[in-house]
Short mmCIF file of C-alpha atoms in Angstrom, two decimals:
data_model
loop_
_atom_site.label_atom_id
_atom_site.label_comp_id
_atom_site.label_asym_id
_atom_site.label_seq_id
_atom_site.Cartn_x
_atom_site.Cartn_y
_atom_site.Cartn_z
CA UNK I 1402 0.00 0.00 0.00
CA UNK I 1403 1.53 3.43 -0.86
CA UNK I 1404 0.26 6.68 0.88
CA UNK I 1405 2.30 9.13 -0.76
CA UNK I 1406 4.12 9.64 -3.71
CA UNK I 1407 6.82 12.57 -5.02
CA UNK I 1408 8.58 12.38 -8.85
CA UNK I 1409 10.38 14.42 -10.40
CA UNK I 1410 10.18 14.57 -14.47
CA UNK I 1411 13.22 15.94 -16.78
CA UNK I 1412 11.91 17.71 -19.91
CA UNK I 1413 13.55 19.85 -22.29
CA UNK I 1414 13.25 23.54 -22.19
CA UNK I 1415 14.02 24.64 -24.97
CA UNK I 1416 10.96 22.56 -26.86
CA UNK I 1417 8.21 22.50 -23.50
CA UNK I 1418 6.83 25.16 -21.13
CA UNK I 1419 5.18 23.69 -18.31
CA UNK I 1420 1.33 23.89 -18.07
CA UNK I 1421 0.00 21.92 -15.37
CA UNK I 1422 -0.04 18.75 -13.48
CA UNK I 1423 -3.47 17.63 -12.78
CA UNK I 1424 -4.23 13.92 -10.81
CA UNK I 1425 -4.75 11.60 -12.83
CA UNK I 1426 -7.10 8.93 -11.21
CA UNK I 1427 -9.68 7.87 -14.17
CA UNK I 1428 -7.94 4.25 -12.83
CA UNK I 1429 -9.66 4.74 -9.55
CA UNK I 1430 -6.45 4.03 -7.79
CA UNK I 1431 -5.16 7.42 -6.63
CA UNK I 1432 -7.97 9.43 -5.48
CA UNK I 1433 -6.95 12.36 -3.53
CA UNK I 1434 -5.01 15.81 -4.67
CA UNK I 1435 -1.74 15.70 -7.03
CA UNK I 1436 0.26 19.20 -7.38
CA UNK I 1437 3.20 19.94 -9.09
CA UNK I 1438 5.89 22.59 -10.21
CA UNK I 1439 8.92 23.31 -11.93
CA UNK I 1440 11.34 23.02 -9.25
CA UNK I 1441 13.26 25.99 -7.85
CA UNK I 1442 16.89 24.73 -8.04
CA UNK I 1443 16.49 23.55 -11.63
CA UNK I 1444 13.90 24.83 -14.15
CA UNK I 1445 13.92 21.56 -16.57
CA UNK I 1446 12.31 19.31 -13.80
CA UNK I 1447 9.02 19.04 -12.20
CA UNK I 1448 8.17 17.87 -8.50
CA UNK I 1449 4.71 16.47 -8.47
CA UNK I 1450 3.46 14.01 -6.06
CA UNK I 1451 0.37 13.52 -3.71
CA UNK I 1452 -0.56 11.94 -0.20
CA UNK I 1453 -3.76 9.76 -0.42
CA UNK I 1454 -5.43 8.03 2.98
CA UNK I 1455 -7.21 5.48 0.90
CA UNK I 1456 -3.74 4.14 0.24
CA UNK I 1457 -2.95 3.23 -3.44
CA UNK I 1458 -2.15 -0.33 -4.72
CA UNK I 1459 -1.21 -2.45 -7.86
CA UNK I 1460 1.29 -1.77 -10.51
CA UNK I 1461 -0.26 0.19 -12.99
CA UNK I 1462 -1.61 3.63 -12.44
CA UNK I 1463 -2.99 7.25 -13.78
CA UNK I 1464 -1.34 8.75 -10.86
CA UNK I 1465 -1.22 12.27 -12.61
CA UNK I 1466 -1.79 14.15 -15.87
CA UNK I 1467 0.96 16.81 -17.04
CA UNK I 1468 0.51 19.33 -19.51
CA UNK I 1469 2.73 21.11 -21.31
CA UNK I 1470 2.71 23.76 -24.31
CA UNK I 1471 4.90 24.23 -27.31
CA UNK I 1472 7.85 27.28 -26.94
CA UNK I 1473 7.88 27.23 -31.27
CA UNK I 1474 10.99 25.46 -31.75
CA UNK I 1475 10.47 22.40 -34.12
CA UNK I 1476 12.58 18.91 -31.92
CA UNK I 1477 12.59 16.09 -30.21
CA UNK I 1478 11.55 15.90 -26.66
CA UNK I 1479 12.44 12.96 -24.26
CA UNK I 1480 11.46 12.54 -20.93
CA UNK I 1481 13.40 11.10 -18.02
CA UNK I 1482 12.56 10.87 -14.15
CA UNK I 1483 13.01 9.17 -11.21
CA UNK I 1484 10.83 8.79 -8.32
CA UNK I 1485 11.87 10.73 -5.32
CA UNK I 1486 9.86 9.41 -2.50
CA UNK I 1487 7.37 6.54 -2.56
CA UNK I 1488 5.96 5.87 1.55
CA UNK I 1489 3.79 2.91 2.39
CA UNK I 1490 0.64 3.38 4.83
CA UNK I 1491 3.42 3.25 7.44
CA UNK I 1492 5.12 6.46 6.09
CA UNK I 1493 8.26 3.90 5.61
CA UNK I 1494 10.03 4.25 2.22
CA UNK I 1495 8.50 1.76 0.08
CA UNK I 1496 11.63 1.57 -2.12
CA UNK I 1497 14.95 2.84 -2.86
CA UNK I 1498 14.99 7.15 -3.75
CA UNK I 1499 15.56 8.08 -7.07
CA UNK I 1500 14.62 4.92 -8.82
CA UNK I 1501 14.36 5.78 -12.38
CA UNK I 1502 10.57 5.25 -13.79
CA UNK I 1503 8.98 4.62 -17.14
CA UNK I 1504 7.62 8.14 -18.07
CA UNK I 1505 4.99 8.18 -20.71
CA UNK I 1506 5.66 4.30 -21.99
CA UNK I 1507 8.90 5.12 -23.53
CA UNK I 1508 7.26 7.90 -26.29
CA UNK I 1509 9.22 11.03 -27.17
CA UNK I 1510 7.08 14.06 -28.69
CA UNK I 1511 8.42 14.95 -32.26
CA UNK I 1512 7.62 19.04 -31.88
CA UNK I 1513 7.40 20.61 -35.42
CA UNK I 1514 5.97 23.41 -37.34
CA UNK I 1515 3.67 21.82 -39.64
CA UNK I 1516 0.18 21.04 -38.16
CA UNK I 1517 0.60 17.30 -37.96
CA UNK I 1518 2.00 15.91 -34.54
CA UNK I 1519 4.03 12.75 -34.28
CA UNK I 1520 5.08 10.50 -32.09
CA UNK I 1521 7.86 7.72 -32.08
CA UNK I 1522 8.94 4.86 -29.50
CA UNK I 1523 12.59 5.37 -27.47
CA UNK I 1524 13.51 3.00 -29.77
CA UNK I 1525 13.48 4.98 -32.60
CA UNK I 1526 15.39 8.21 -30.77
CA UNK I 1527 18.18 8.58 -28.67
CA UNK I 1528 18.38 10.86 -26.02
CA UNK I 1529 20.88 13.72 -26.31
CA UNK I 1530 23.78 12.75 -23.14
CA UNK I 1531 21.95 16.52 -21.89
CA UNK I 1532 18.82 14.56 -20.79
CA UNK I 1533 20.48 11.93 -18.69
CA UNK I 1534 18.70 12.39 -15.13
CA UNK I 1535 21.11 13.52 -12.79
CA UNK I 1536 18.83 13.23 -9.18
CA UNK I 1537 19.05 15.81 -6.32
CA UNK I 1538 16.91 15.90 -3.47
CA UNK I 1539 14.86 18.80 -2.87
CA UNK I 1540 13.61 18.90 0.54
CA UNK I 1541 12.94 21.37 3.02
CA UNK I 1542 15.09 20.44 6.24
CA UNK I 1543 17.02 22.73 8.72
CA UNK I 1544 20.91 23.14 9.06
CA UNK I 1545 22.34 20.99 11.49
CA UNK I 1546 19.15 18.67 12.43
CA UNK I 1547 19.52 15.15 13.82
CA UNK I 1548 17.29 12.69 13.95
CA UNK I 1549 15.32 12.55 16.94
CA UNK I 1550 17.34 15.86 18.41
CA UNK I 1551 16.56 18.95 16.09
CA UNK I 1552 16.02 21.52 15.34
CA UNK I 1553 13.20 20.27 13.00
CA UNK I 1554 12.16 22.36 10.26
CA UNK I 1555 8.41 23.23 10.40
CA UNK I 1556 5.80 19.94 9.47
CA UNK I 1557 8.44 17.34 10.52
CA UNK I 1558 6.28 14.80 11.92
CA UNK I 1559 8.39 11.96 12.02
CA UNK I 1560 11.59 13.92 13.23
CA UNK I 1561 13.96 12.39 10.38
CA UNK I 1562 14.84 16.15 9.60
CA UNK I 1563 13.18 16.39 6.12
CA UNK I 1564 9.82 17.73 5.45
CA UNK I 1565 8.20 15.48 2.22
CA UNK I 1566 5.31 13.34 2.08
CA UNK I 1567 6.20 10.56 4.58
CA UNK I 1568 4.89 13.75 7.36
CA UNK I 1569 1.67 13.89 6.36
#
């Protein structure tokens, strides 16, 4: 069982401008709130993630929608990610950080002028070295915290020094 979930997804810049993230959940799995946004620390990646009491399950899932709007410049975009946090109903980690994940069954977006769209399978298109996911933690903690000592940054529930998901 998984009560929250946080990923962060690599797109290209120079092709995409973030829209939205929406939740997903026409699976019926996850059912409660999914938010998103391009992460402060580097503008190519989006945090999204949710915390659900009903406690997802399975291996297949509509966990979350994102949208994303032309910039004009004709390309190829590829998506990378990796998950950042993924808690059980325990708030435990359910698996290792930064696992790399599928995003979008392996499809890059061909971006172009002309009015058709097109899409091709990883297969057919290499990612540029540039779009290799490099992971980096994002959290909100406080300077000099230990475990079970402090200080505690504000929302730190379970006193491991990070504020994410596994708090709520």
């Amino acid at each position: 069982l998984v009560g929250s979930l946080t990923v962060d997804l690599h797109f290209d810049t120079t092709l995409l401008e973030f829209v939205s993230v929406e939740r997903g959940g026409d699976d019926g799995v996850w059912i409660d709130t999914v938010t998103g946004e391009v992460r402060s620390d580097n503008t190519s990646i989006i945090r999204f993630g949710g915390i659900t009491t009903t406690y997802a399950h399975g291996s297949n899932w509509h966990f979350a929608t994102i949208t994303f709007r032309s910039v004009g410049t004709d390309g190829t975009a590829v998506f990378t990610g990796a998950v950042a946090e993924i808690a059980d109903d325990n708030a435990m980690d359910a698996q290792a950080r930064d696992r790399p994940f599928n995003a979008g069954a392996g499809v890059a977006l061909i971006i172009g002028s002309g009015a058709r769209r097109h899409r091709r399978t990883m297969a057919a298109v290499s990612a540029p070295a540039s779009y290799a996911f490099v992971p980096a933690r994002a959290r909100k903690g406080v300077p000099g915290c230990l475990p079970d000592t402090g200080p505690y940054p504000l929302g730190d529930v379970n006193r491991d020094c990070e504020f994410s998901g596994k708090d709520a």
